[in-house]
Amino acid sequence: MATPQLLSSSNLKSLFDSVNTFLFDCDGVIWKGETLIDGVSQTLDLLRSKGKNVVFVTNNSMKSRRQYAEKFRSLGLTSVTQDEIFSSSFAAAMYLKVNNFPMDKKVYVIGGEGVIEELKFAGYTALGGPEDSDKKPQWKSNCLFEHDKSVGAVVVGLDPNINYYKLQYGTLCVRENPGCLFIATNRDSVGHMTDLQEWPGAGCMVSAMCGSTDREPIVVGKPSTFMMDFLLHKFGTETSRMCMVGDRLDTDILFGQNAGCKTLLVLSGVTSESKLLEEGNNIKPDYYTSMVSDILKLMDSP
Amino acid sequence: MATPQLLSSSNLKSLFDSVNTFLFDCDGVIWKGETLIDGVSQTLDLLRSKGKNVVFVTNNSMKSRRQYAEKFRSLGLTSVTQDEIFSSSFAAAMYLKVNNFPMDKKVYVIGGEGVIEELKFAGYTALGGPEDSDKKPQWKSNCLFEHDKSVGAVVVGLDPNINYYKLQYGTLCVRENPGCLFIATNRDSVGHMTDLQEWPGAGCMVSAMCGSTDREPIVVGKPSTFMMDFLLHKFGTETSRMCMVGDRLDTDILFGQNAGCKTLLVLSGVTSESKLLEEGNNIKPDYYTSMVSDILKLMDSP
């Protein structure tokens, strides 16, 4: 596989000529936690002014698309609309939709409000999520932990209120309800939930459920290309005319490669330059640069 | 591999002639949750009266050996001493001991009081465990989650109070403290924490940490044979003269086989006869029977 090229004025020009859509990851690319990364707003404006489509593809399932649009607005990125946002919470609901998941079956959620909201938007009955965050089961003799037999899918995403109650509920559904689906929004090991450091990601909760169910999940977020059909339908372009911009090799860059996109790694998130270039790394983006706003700088330079 | 034999009067006699030590798993074999399984007490009496050694090897790390001896007493099994009990909580402390883990390093625990107590008995400073059960970190900007840089090992076992605080603490130690060990008491997916049903086991918490650290643990409980050196030292017998009695194929029976013991599966716990005999199962015990007290019945039968 070719060595990744450091982004420069000249290869940026050829990248611009070959793509018409930029797909951005959010955490570590657009923002870190609640802090916007410098120069993002101006860079998005530039891309739009050059006629490029701009899309946000995030594995963070804590928010719904509606809630993400609010976050963009609150950070001053007022031009971003809900239609440009593809979150793994949305992907989980769409996975059920396109697979004709029966409307009379319920969905148990280990995850945040975003997953619950997307499932409800799609017309499903969602259980669990934040509602079960303070529940504590007791190991008592003759006391049966009851679960709803009509749960036909368990969706697992990032959950900062993970607990034993949710894990037992989800495990019982997957192990005992015949045909119950086990869906992971994504499997990121860690993420910049705050600007100062990394925290366990959805990969932590998903792996916990793998450990208790002895099952592997269906993953709907990156690097799975499940979302790509929705993107293609919306923008009517080929994947070779898209560039995926992200900070993670094993989700963002792999997703871009799996889908046939150009790929650009930014070093403003979880991946360092030494990690990218070390011998053991087999996931190599086409280009890399320190941060999104380098696009702006390199366009301006002679 | 040979088909498992249903235990009978005749093959029980040959098993008795060939072994002098019986190793018993506890959950699903001796008790279910807080309920003693019928006939266990009389069966242990019989084995002792025939001059057999009796040992208890449990993956459940919620208790220390001292606490297990109390549980045996409370269930009426007054003859069992602390020296006959080998728990995965003890194994974790012994692993550090035999590997000369520095006494000035600390150990972070995701698990119960049993692990903390065994670590303290062995002279180590243990952090976490039940003390961290009610802590809730917040994802706040400019707020750093601090962890102790002198933690040199994270021990993960069954923890019904698993939460995001503990997972973040353990993850930071494993990812950021140079050379930090990641030790699993065991990886049982589920267990009979109550008599009526199965609940997520240590495999759930251990896998969660694998998901956030991208590391695999050192496992000290079954099916790892780490404990076997202690057993051999205590009883001065060959492993071929031991019989492991358990209810789980992937821990108990595999442990017995890994160590070169005879193996007897009882169907009073997590494994059903159909699961044992199904084509996909590659872990086959030498013998199987419905419950421990069958030994008593078969000895009495002509």
Coordinates of C-alpha atoms in Angstrom, one line a residue:
Chain A
M1 CA 0.0 0.0 0.0
A2 CA 1.3 3.5 -0.9
T3 CA 2.8 5.7 1.8
P4 CA 0.4 8.4 3.0
Q5 CA 1.2 11.8 1.5
L6 CA 1.5 14.9 3.7
L7 CA -1.1 17.3 2.3
S8 CA 0.5 20.1 0.3
S9 CA -0.7 22.9 -2.0
S10 CA -0.2 20.7 -5.1
N11 CA -1.8 17.4 -4.0
L12 CA -4.7 19.4 -2.4
K13 CA -5.4 20.9 -5.8
S14 CA -5.5 17.5 -7.4
L15 CA -7.7 16.2 -4.6
F16 CA -10.1 19.2 -5.1
D17 CA -10.2 18.4 -8.8
S18 CA -11.1 14.7 -8.2
V19 CA -13.8 15.0 -5.5
N20 CA -17.0 16.8 -5.1
T21 CA -18.1 15.7 -1.6
F22 CA -16.2 15.9 1.7
L23 CA -17.3 13.5 4.4
F24 CA -16.2 14.7 7.9
D25 CA -16.0 12.8 11.1
C26 CA -16.8 15.1 14.0
D27 CA -15.0 14.2 17.3
G28 CA -11.4 15.1 16.9
V29 CA -12.0 16.7 13.5
I30 CA -14.6 19.4 13.9
W31 CA -14.6 19.6 17.7
K32 CA -13.1 18.0 20.8
G33 CA -15.8 17.5 23.4
E34 CA -17.6 20.8 23.5
T35 CA -14.8 22.9 21.9
L36 CA -14.7 23.8 18.2
I37 CA -11.3 23.1 16.6
D38 CA -9.7 26.3 15.2
G39 CA -10.5 27.3 11.7
V40 CA -13.2 24.7 11.0
S41 CA -16.0 27.3 10.3
Q42 CA -13.9 29.1 7.7
T43 CA -12.8 25.9 6.1
L44 CA -16.4 24.7 5.7
D45 CA -17.3 28.0 4.2
L46 CA -14.5 27.7 1.7
L47 CA -15.5 24.2 0.6
R48 CA -19.1 25.3 0.1
S49 CA -18.0 28.4 -1.8
K50 CA -16.0 26.0 -4.2
G51 CA -19.2 24.0 -4.8
K52 CA -18.3 21.0 -2.7
N53 CA -20.9 19.0 -0.7
V54 CA -20.2 18.8 3.0
V55 CA -21.4 15.8 5.1
F56 CA -20.8 14.8 8.7
V57 CA -20.5 11.1 9.5
T58 CA -20.2 10.5 13.2
N59 CA -19.9 7.3 15.2
N60 CA -20.9 9.1 18.4
S61 CA -24.4 7.9 19.0
M62 CA -25.1 10.0 22.1
K63 CA -27.1 12.5 20.0
S64 CA -29.8 12.2 17.3
R65 CA -29.4 14.1 14.0
R66 CA -31.7 16.8 15.4
Q67 CA -29.5 17.1 18.5
Y68 CA -26.4 17.2 16.4
A69 CA -27.8 20.0 14.3
E70 CA -28.3 21.9 17.6
K71 CA -24.7 21.2 18.7
F72 CA -23.4 22.6 15.4
R73 CA -25.5 25.7 15.8
S74 CA -24.4 26.2 19.4
L75 CA -20.7 26.0 18.3
G76 CA -21.4 28.7 15.6
L77 CA -21.6 26.4 12.6
T78 CA -25.0 27.7 11.7
S79 CA -25.0 26.5 8.1
V80 CA -25.0 22.8 8.9
T81 CA -28.5 21.2 8.5
Q82 CA -29.9 18.0 9.9
D83 CA -29.8 16.5 6.4
E84 CA -26.1 16.8 6.2
I85 CA -25.6 14.7 9.4
F86 CA -25.3 10.9 9.4
S87 CA -24.8 9.6 13.0
S88 CA -24.5 6.0 14.1
S89 CA -27.7 6.6 16.1
F90 CA -29.6 7.3 12.8
A91 CA -27.8 4.3 11.2
A92 CA -29.1 2.0 13.9
A93 CA -32.7 3.0 13.3
M94 CA -32.2 2.9 9.5
Y95 CA -30.7 -0.6 9.7
L96 CA -33.9 -1.8 11.3
K97 CA -36.0 0.1 8.7
V98 CA -34.3 -1.3 5.6
N99 CA -34.4 -4.8 7.1
N100 CA -38.1 -4.6 7.8
F101 CA -37.8 -5.0 11.5
P102 CA -41.4 -5.7 12.7
M103 CA -43.1 -2.6 14.1
D104 CA -44.7 -4.7 16.9
K105 CA -41.3 -5.8 18.2
K106 CA -39.4 -3.6 20.7
V107 CA -35.8 -2.4 20.8
Y108 CA -33.8 -2.4 24.0
V109 CA -31.1 0.3 24.1
I110 CA -27.8 0.4 25.9
G111 CA -26.8 3.9 25.0
G112 CA -27.8 7.5 25.1
E113 CA -30.9 9.6 24.3
G114 CA -29.8 10.0 20.7
V115 CA -30.4 6.3 19.9
I116 CA -33.8 6.4 21.7
E117 CA -34.8 9.5 19.7
E118 CA -33.8 8.1 16.3
L119 CA -35.7 4.8 17.0
K120 CA -38.8 6.8 18.0
F121 CA -38.5 9.0 14.9
A122 CA -38.4 5.8 12.8
G123 CA -41.6 4.6 14.6
Y124 CA -40.2 2.0 16.9
T125 CA -40.8 1.3 20.6
A126 CA -37.5 1.8 22.4
L127 CA -36.8 0.6 26.0
G128 CA -33.9 1.2 28.2
G129 CA -31.3 3.9 27.6
P130 CA -31.1 6.8 30.1
E131 CA -34.3 5.5 31.9
D132 CA -32.4 2.4 33.2
S133 CA -29.3 4.4 34.3
D134 CA -30.0 4.3 38.0
K135 CA -31.4 0.7 38.3
K136 CA -29.6 -1.8 40.4
P137 CA -30.5 -5.4 40.3
Q138 CA -30.0 -7.6 43.4
W139 CA -28.8 -11.1 43.3
K140 CA -31.6 -12.5 45.5
S141 CA -32.7 -16.1 45.8
N142 CA -36.2 -16.7 44.2
C143 CA -36.1 -13.2 42.6
L144 CA -36.4 -13.4 38.8
F145 CA -35.0 -10.6 36.6
E146 CA -37.8 -10.2 34.1
H147 CA -37.2 -9.0 30.6
D148 CA -39.7 -8.2 27.8
K149 CA -40.0 -11.2 25.5
S150 CA -41.1 -8.9 22.6
V151 CA -37.7 -7.2 22.4
G152 CA -36.4 -8.2 18.9
A153 CA -33.3 -6.1 18.8
V154 CA -30.7 -4.8 21.3
V155 CA -28.9 -1.7 20.1
V156 CA -25.6 -0.9 21.9
G157 CA -23.7 2.4 21.7
L158 CA -21.7 4.7 23.8
D159 CA -23.2 4.8 27.3
P160 CA -21.6 6.8 30.1
N161 CA -24.2 5.3 32.4
I162 CA -23.5 1.7 31.7
N163 CA -24.4 -0.6 34.5
Y164 CA -25.1 -4.2 35.4
Y165 CA -28.9 -3.8 35.1
K166 CA -28.6 -2.8 31.4
L167 CA -26.0 -5.5 30.7
Q168 CA -28.2 -8.2 32.3
Y169 CA -31.3 -6.8 30.4
G170 CA -29.5 -6.8 27.0
T171 CA -27.9 -10.1 27.6
L172 CA -31.2 -11.8 28.5
C173 CA -32.8 -10.4 25.3
V174 CA -30.0 -11.6 23.0
R175 CA -29.6 -15.0 24.7
E176 CA -33.2 -15.8 25.3
N177 CA -35.5 -14.0 22.8
P178 CA -35.4 -16.1 19.6
G179 CA -33.9 -14.3 16.6
C180 CA -33.1 -11.2 18.7
L181 CA -30.7 -8.9 16.8
F182 CA -27.5 -7.5 18.4
I183 CA -26.7 -4.2 16.8
A184 CA -23.7 -2.0 17.6
T185 CA -23.7 1.6 16.6
N186 CA -19.9 1.4 16.4
R187 CA -16.9 -0.1 18.1
D188 CA -14.5 2.9 18.7
S189 CA -12.3 1.9 21.6
V190 CA -11.9 5.4 22.9
G191 CA -12.9 9.0 21.9
H192 CA -12.3 12.6 22.9
M193 CA -15.4 12.9 25.0
T194 CA -13.6 15.9 26.6
D195 CA -11.0 18.2 25.1
L196 CA -8.3 17.1 27.5
Q197 CA -8.3 13.3 27.2
E198 CA -9.7 10.2 25.8
W199 CA -12.5 8.1 27.4
P200 CA -13.9 4.6 26.7
G201 CA -16.0 4.6 23.6
A202 CA -18.9 2.4 22.4
G203 CA -16.3 -0.4 21.8
C204 CA -16.2 -0.8 25.5
M205 CA -20.0 -1.4 26.0
V206 CA -20.3 -3.4 22.8
S207 CA -17.4 -5.7 23.9
A208 CA -19.0 -6.1 27.3
M209 CA -22.1 -7.5 25.6
C210 CA -20.0 -9.7 23.4
G211 CA -18.4 -11.1 26.6
S212 CA -21.7 -12.0 28.2
T213 CA -23.6 -13.2 25.1
D214 CA -20.8 -15.0 23.2
R215 CA -22.2 -13.2 20.1
E216 CA -20.7 -10.7 17.6
P217 CA -22.8 -7.6 16.7
I218 CA -23.9 -6.2 13.5
V219 CA -22.0 -2.9 13.3
V220 CA -23.8 0.0 11.5
G221 CA -21.4 2.9 12.1
K222 CA -17.9 3.3 10.6
P223 CA -16.0 1.3 9.3
S224 CA -19.1 -0.5 8.1
T225 CA -20.3 1.0 4.9
F226 CA -24.0 0.6 5.8
M227 CA -24.5 4.4 5.8
M228 CA -23.0 4.7 2.3
D229 CA -26.2 3.8 0.5
F230 CA -28.0 6.7 2.2
L231 CA -25.1 9.1 1.2
L232 CA -25.1 7.9 -2.4
H233 CA -28.8 8.3 -2.6
K234 CA -28.7 11.8 -1.2
F235 CA -25.8 13.1 -3.3
G236 CA -26.1 11.0 -6.4
T237 CA -22.3 10.9 -6.8
E238 CA -19.8 8.1 -7.0
T239 CA -17.8 7.1 -3.9
S240 CA -14.6 7.7 -5.9
R241 CA -15.7 11.4 -6.0
M242 CA -15.9 11.6 -2.2
C243 CA -13.1 12.2 0.4
M244 CA -13.5 10.9 3.9
V245 CA -11.8 13.2 6.5
G246 CA -11.2 11.7 9.9
D247 CA -9.0 11.3 12.9
R248 CA -9.2 7.5 13.4
L249 CA -7.5 4.9 11.2
D250 CA -9.7 1.9 12.3
T251 CA -13.0 3.6 11.8
D252 CA -12.8 6.8 9.6
I253 CA -10.0 5.9 7.2
L254 CA -11.0 2.2 7.0
F255 CA -14.6 3.3 6.3
G256 CA -13.4 5.6 3.5
Q257 CA -11.3 2.8 2.0
N258 CA -14.0 0.2 2.4
A259 CA -16.4 2.5 0.5
G260 CA -13.9 3.4 -2.3
C261 CA -13.5 7.0 -1.2
K262 CA -10.3 9.1 -1.1
T263 CA -9.1 9.5 2.5
L264 CA -7.5 12.3 4.5
L265 CA -6.3 11.7 8.1
V266 CA -6.2 14.7 10.4
L267 CA -3.9 14.6 13.5
S268 CA -6.1 16.7 15.7
G269 CA -7.8 13.7 17.3
V270 CA -6.8 10.2 18.5
T271 CA -4.1 9.4 15.9
S272 CA -0.5 10.7 16.2
E273 CA 1.9 11.0 13.2
S274 CA 4.1 8.4 14.8
K275 CA 1.2 6.0 15.2
L276 CA 0.3 6.6 11.5
L277 CA 3.8 6.0 10.3
E278 CA 4.8 3.1 12.6
E279 CA 5.5 -0.2 10.9
G280 CA 2.6 -2.2 12.5
N281 CA 0.0 0.1 11.0
N282 CA -1.7 -1.3 7.9
I283 CA -4.4 1.3 7.4
K284 CA -2.9 4.1 5.3
P285 CA -4.9 7.1 4.2
D286 CA -4.1 8.8 0.8
Y287 CA -3.3 12.1 2.6
Y288 CA -2.7 13.4 6.1
T289 CA -2.4 16.8 7.7
S290 CA -2.5 18.3 11.1
M291 CA -6.0 19.7 11.1
V292 CA -8.9 20.6 8.8
S293 CA -8.0 24.3 8.6
D294 CA -4.8 23.3 6.8
I295 CA -7.0 23.0 3.7
L296 CA -7.7 26.7 4.0
K297 CA -4.0 27.6 4.5
L298 CA -2.8 25.5 1.7
M299 CA -5.5 26.9 -0.7
D300 CA -4.3 30.4 0.1
S301 CA -0.6 29.6 -0.3
P302 CA 1.0 30.3 -3.7
Chain B
M1 CA -11.9 -37.1 20.8
A2 CA -13.8 -39.7 22.7
T3 CA -17.5 -39.4 23.3
P4 CA -18.2 -38.4 27.0
Q5 CA -19.4 -41.4 29.0
L6 CA -22.5 -41.1 31.2
L7 CA -21.3 -41.8 34.7
S8 CA -22.2 -45.4 35.8
S9 CA -21.4 -47.7 38.8
S10 CA -18.7 -49.4 36.8
N11 CA -16.9 -46.4 35.3
L12 CA -17.2 -44.6 38.6
K13 CA -15.3 -47.5 40.3
S14 CA -12.5 -47.2 37.7
L15 CA -12.4 -43.4 38.2
F16 CA -12.2 -43.9 42.0
D17 CA -9.3 -46.3 41.5
S18 CA -7.4 -43.9 39.3
V19 CA -7.7 -40.6 41.2
N20 CA -7.0 -39.4 44.7
T21 CA -8.1 -35.8 44.5
F22 CA -11.4 -34.3 43.4
L23 CA -11.4 -30.6 42.3
F24 CA -14.8 -29.1 42.4
D25 CA -16.1 -25.9 40.8
C26 CA -18.6 -24.2 43.1
D27 CA -21.3 -22.2 41.3
G28 CA -23.7 -24.7 39.6
V29 CA -21.9 -27.7 41.2
I30 CA -21.9 -27.2 44.9
W31 CA -24.5 -24.4 45.1
K32 CA -26.6 -22.1 42.9
G33 CA -26.4 -18.6 44.2
E34 CA -27.2 -19.0 47.9
T35 CA -28.8 -22.4 47.7
L36 CA -26.9 -25.6 48.4
I37 CA -27.4 -28.3 45.7
D38 CA -29.1 -31.5 47.1
G39 CA -26.8 -34.2 48.4
V40 CA -23.5 -32.3 48.2
S41 CA -22.7 -32.5 51.9
Q42 CA -23.2 -36.3 52.0
T43 CA -21.1 -36.8 48.8
L44 CA -18.2 -34.8 50.2
D45 CA -18.4 -36.9 53.4
L46 CA -18.2 -40.0 51.3
L47 CA -15.2 -38.8 49.3
R48 CA -13.3 -37.9 52.5
S49 CA -14.2 -41.2 54.1
K50 CA -12.7 -43.0 51.1
G51 CA -9.5 -41.1 51.6
K52 CA -9.9 -38.7 48.7
N53 CA -8.7 -35.1 48.8
V54 CA -11.4 -32.5 48.1
V55 CA -10.5 -29.1 46.7
F56 CA -12.7 -26.2 45.5
V57 CA -11.5 -24.2 42.5
T58 CA -13.9 -21.3 41.7
N59 CA -13.7 -18.6 39.1
N60 CA -16.1 -16.4 41.1
S61 CA -13.9 -13.6 42.5
M62 CA -16.5 -11.8 44.5
K63 CA -15.2 -13.4 47.7
S64 CA -11.8 -14.1 49.2
R65 CA -10.8 -17.5 50.4
R66 CA -11.7 -16.4 54.0
Q67 CA -15.2 -15.3 52.8
Y68 CA -15.7 -18.5 50.8
A69 CA -14.9 -20.6 53.9
E70 CA -17.6 -18.6 55.7
K71 CA -20.1 -19.3 52.9
F72 CA -19.4 -23.0 53.1
R73 CA -20.0 -22.9 56.8
S74 CA -23.2 -20.9 56.4
L75 CA -24.5 -23.6 54.0
G76 CA -23.7 -26.3 56.5
L77 CA -20.5 -27.6 54.8
T78 CA -18.6 -27.1 58.0
S79 CA -15.7 -29.5 57.1
V80 CA -14.4 -27.2 54.3
T81 CA -11.3 -25.2 55.3
Q82 CA -9.8 -22.1 53.8
D83 CA -6.8 -24.1 52.6
E84 CA -9.0 -26.3 50.4
I85 CA -10.4 -23.2 48.5
F86 CA -8.7 -21.8 45.4
S87 CA -10.6 -18.8 44.1
S88 CA -9.7 -16.6 41.2
S89 CA -9.4 -13.7 43.6
F90 CA -6.6 -15.6 45.4
A91 CA -5.1 -16.5 42.0
A92 CA -4.9 -12.8 41.0
A93 CA -2.9 -11.9 44.1
M94 CA -0.7 -15.0 43.7
Y95 CA 0.0 -14.1 40.1
L96 CA 1.4 -10.8 41.2
K97 CA 3.4 -12.5 44.0
V98 CA 5.1 -15.1 41.9
N99 CA 5.9 -12.5 39.2
N100 CA 7.6 -10.3 41.8
F101 CA 5.2 -7.4 41.3
P102 CA 6.9 -4.5 43.1
M103 CA 5.4 -3.8 46.5
D104 CA 5.5 0.0 46.0
K105 CA 3.2 -0.3 42.9
K106 CA -0.5 -0.1 43.4
V107 CA -3.3 -2.3 41.9
Y108 CA -6.5 -0.9 40.6
V109 CA -9.5 -3.3 40.9
I110 CA -12.6 -3.6 38.9
G111 CA -14.4 -6.3 40.9
G112 CA -15.6 -7.2 44.4
E113 CA -14.4 -7.1 47.9
G114 CA -12.8 -10.6 47.5
V115 CA -10.2 -9.3 45.1
I116 CA -9.4 -6.3 47.3
E117 CA -9.1 -8.6 50.4
E118 CA -6.8 -11.1 48.7
L119 CA -4.5 -8.3 47.4
K120 CA -4.3 -6.8 50.9
F121 CA -3.5 -10.3 52.4
A122 CA -0.7 -10.5 50.0
G123 CA 0.6 -7.1 51.1
Y124 CA -0.4 -5.0 48.1
T125 CA -2.1 -1.6 48.0
A126 CA -5.4 -2.0 46.3
L127 CA -7.5 0.8 44.8
G128 CA -11.0 0.8 43.3
G129 CA -13.4 -2.0 43.8
P130 CA -16.6 -1.4 45.9
E131 CA -15.3 2.1 46.9
D132 CA -15.7 3.4 43.3
S133 CA -19.1 1.9 42.8
D134 CA -21.1 5.2 43.2
K135 CA -18.7 7.5 41.4
K136 CA -19.9 9.2 38.2
P137 CA -17.5 11.2 36.1
Q138 CA -18.7 14.1 34.0
W139 CA -17.6 14.9 30.5
K140 CA -16.7 18.5 31.3
S141 CA -14.4 20.8 29.3
N142 CA -11.0 21.6 31.0
C143 CA -11.8 18.9 33.7
L144 CA -9.1 16.2 33.7
F145 CA -9.9 12.7 35.0
E146 CA -6.9 12.0 37.2
H147 CA -5.5 8.5 37.8
D148 CA -2.7 7.3 40.0
K149 CA 0.5 6.9 37.9
S150 CA 1.9 4.4 40.4
V151 CA -0.8 1.8 39.5
G152 CA 1.2 -1.1 37.9
A153 CA -1.6 -3.6 37.5
V154 CA -5.4 -3.6 36.8
V155 CA -7.2 -6.7 38.0
V156 CA -10.7 -7.2 36.5
G157 CA -13.2 -9.7 37.8
L158 CA -17.0 -10.0 38.2
D159 CA -18.4 -6.6 39.2
P160 CA -22.1 -6.1 39.7
N161 CA -21.4 -2.4 40.3
I162 CA -19.5 -1.9 37.0
N163 CA -19.7 1.7 35.9
Y164 CA -18.1 4.2 33.6
Y165 CA -15.8 5.7 36.3
K166 CA -14.2 2.3 36.9
L167 CA -13.8 1.6 33.2
Q168 CA -12.2 5.0 32.6
Y169 CA -9.9 4.5 35.6
G170 CA -8.8 1.1 34.5
T171 CA -8.5 2.1 30.9
L172 CA -6.3 5.1 31.7
C173 CA -4.0 2.9 33.8
V174 CA -3.6 0.2 31.1
R175 CA -3.2 2.7 28.3
E176 CA -1.0 5.3 30.0
N177 CA 1.0 3.8 32.8
P178 CA 4.1 2.2 31.2
G179 CA 4.2 -1.6 31.6
C180 CA 0.9 -1.7 33.5
L181 CA -0.4 -5.3 33.7
F182 CA -4.0 -6.2 32.7
I183 CA -5.1 -9.2 34.7
A184 CA -8.5 -11.0 34.4
T185 CA -9.6 -13.2 37.2
N186 CA -11.6 -15.2 34.6
R187 CA -13.7 -14.8 31.5
D188 CA -16.9 -16.7 32.2
S189 CA -19.6 -15.2 30.0
V190 CA -22.4 -15.8 32.5
G191 CA -23.0 -17.6 35.8
H192 CA -25.7 -18.7 38.2
M193 CA -25.5 -15.6 40.4
T194 CA -29.0 -16.5 41.6
D195 CA -30.7 -19.9 41.6
L196 CA -33.3 -18.9 39.0
Q197 CA -31.2 -17.6 36.2
E198 CA -27.9 -16.7 34.7
W199 CA -26.3 -13.2 34.9
P200 CA -23.3 -11.6 33.1
G201 CA -20.0 -13.0 34.5
A202 CA -16.5 -11.6 34.7
G203 CA -16.2 -12.1 30.9
C204 CA -18.5 -9.1 30.5
M205 CA -16.3 -6.7 32.5
V206 CA -13.1 -8.1 31.1
S207 CA -14.3 -7.8 27.5
A208 CA -15.4 -4.2 28.2
M209 CA -11.8 -3.4 29.2
C210 CA -10.5 -5.2 26.1
G211 CA -12.8 -3.0 24.0
S212 CA -11.5 0.2 25.4
T213 CA -7.8 -0.7 25.8
D214 CA -7.3 -2.9 22.6
R215 CA -5.4 -5.2 24.9
E216 CA -5.9 -8.9 25.9
P217 CA -5.6 -9.8 29.6
I218 CA -3.6 -12.3 31.4
V219 CA -6.2 -14.8 32.7
V220 CA -5.4 -16.4 36.1
G221 CA -8.6 -18.4 36.7
K222 CA -9.9 -21.4 34.8
P223 CA -9.2 -22.5 32.1
S224 CA -5.7 -21.1 32.7
T225 CA -3.7 -23.6 34.7
F226 CA -1.9 -20.9 36.7
M227 CA -3.5 -22.3 39.9
M228 CA -2.3 -25.8 39.2
D229 CA 1.2 -25.2 40.6
F230 CA -0.3 -24.3 44.0
L231 CA -2.5 -27.3 43.9
L232 CA 0.4 -29.6 43.0
H233 CA 2.5 -28.1 45.8
K234 CA -0.2 -28.6 48.3
F235 CA -1.3 -32.2 47.5
G236 CA 2.0 -33.5 46.1
T237 CA 0.2 -35.6 43.6
E238 CA 0.2 -35.9 39.8
T239 CA -2.5 -34.2 37.8
S240 CA -3.4 -37.5 36.2
R241 CA -4.5 -38.6 39.7
M242 CA -6.9 -35.6 39.9
C243 CA -10.5 -35.3 38.6
M244 CA -12.0 -31.9 37.8
V245 CA -15.7 -31.7 38.4
G246 CA -17.5 -28.7 36.9
D247 CA -20.6 -27.4 35.1
R248 CA -18.9 -25.3 32.4
L249 CA -17.2 -26.8 29.3
D250 CA -15.1 -23.7 28.4
T251 CA -13.7 -23.1 31.9
D252 CA -13.9 -26.2 34.2
I253 CA -13.6 -29.0 31.7
L254 CA -11.0 -27.2 29.6
F255 CA -9.1 -26.3 32.7
G256 CA -9.0 -30.0 33.7
Q257 CA -8.0 -31.1 30.3
N258 CA -5.3 -28.3 30.0
A259 CA -3.8 -29.6 33.3
G260 CA -4.0 -33.3 32.4
C261 CA -6.7 -34.2 34.9
K262 CA -9.7 -36.5 34.5
T263 CA -12.9 -34.5 33.9
L264 CA -16.5 -34.9 35.0
L265 CA -19.2 -32.5 33.8
V266 CA -22.3 -32.1 36.0
L267 CA -25.5 -30.9 34.3
S268 CA -26.7 -28.9 37.4
G269 CA -25.3 -25.6 36.2
V270 CA -25.0 -23.8 32.8
T271 CA -24.4 -26.7 30.5
S272 CA -27.3 -28.9 29.3
E273 CA -27.0 -32.4 27.9
S274 CA -28.0 -31.2 24.4
K275 CA -25.3 -28.5 24.5
L276 CA -22.7 -31.1 25.6
L277 CA -23.6 -33.6 22.8
E278 CA -24.2 -31.1 20.0
E279 CA -22.0 -31.3 17.0
G280 CA -20.3 -27.9 17.4
N281 CA -19.0 -28.7 20.9
N282 CA -15.3 -29.6 20.8
I283 CA -14.8 -29.7 24.6
K284 CA -15.7 -33.2 25.8
P285 CA -15.3 -34.4 29.4
D286 CA -14.3 -38.0 30.2
Y287 CA -17.6 -38.4 32.1
Y288 CA -20.8 -36.6 32.7
T289 CA -23.7 -36.9 35.1
S290 CA -26.7 -34.8 36.3
M291 CA -25.3 -33.7 39.7
V292 CA -22.6 -34.3 42.2
S293 CA -24.7 -36.5 44.4
D294 CA -25.0 -39.1 41.6
I295 CA -21.6 -40.2 42.9
L296 CA -23.2 -41.2 46.2
K297 CA -26.1 -43.0 44.5
L298 CA -23.9 -44.9 42.1
M299 CA -21.5 -46.0 44.9
D300 CA -24.5 -47.4 46.8
S301 CA -26.0 -49.2 43.8
P302 CA -25.1 -52.8 43.3

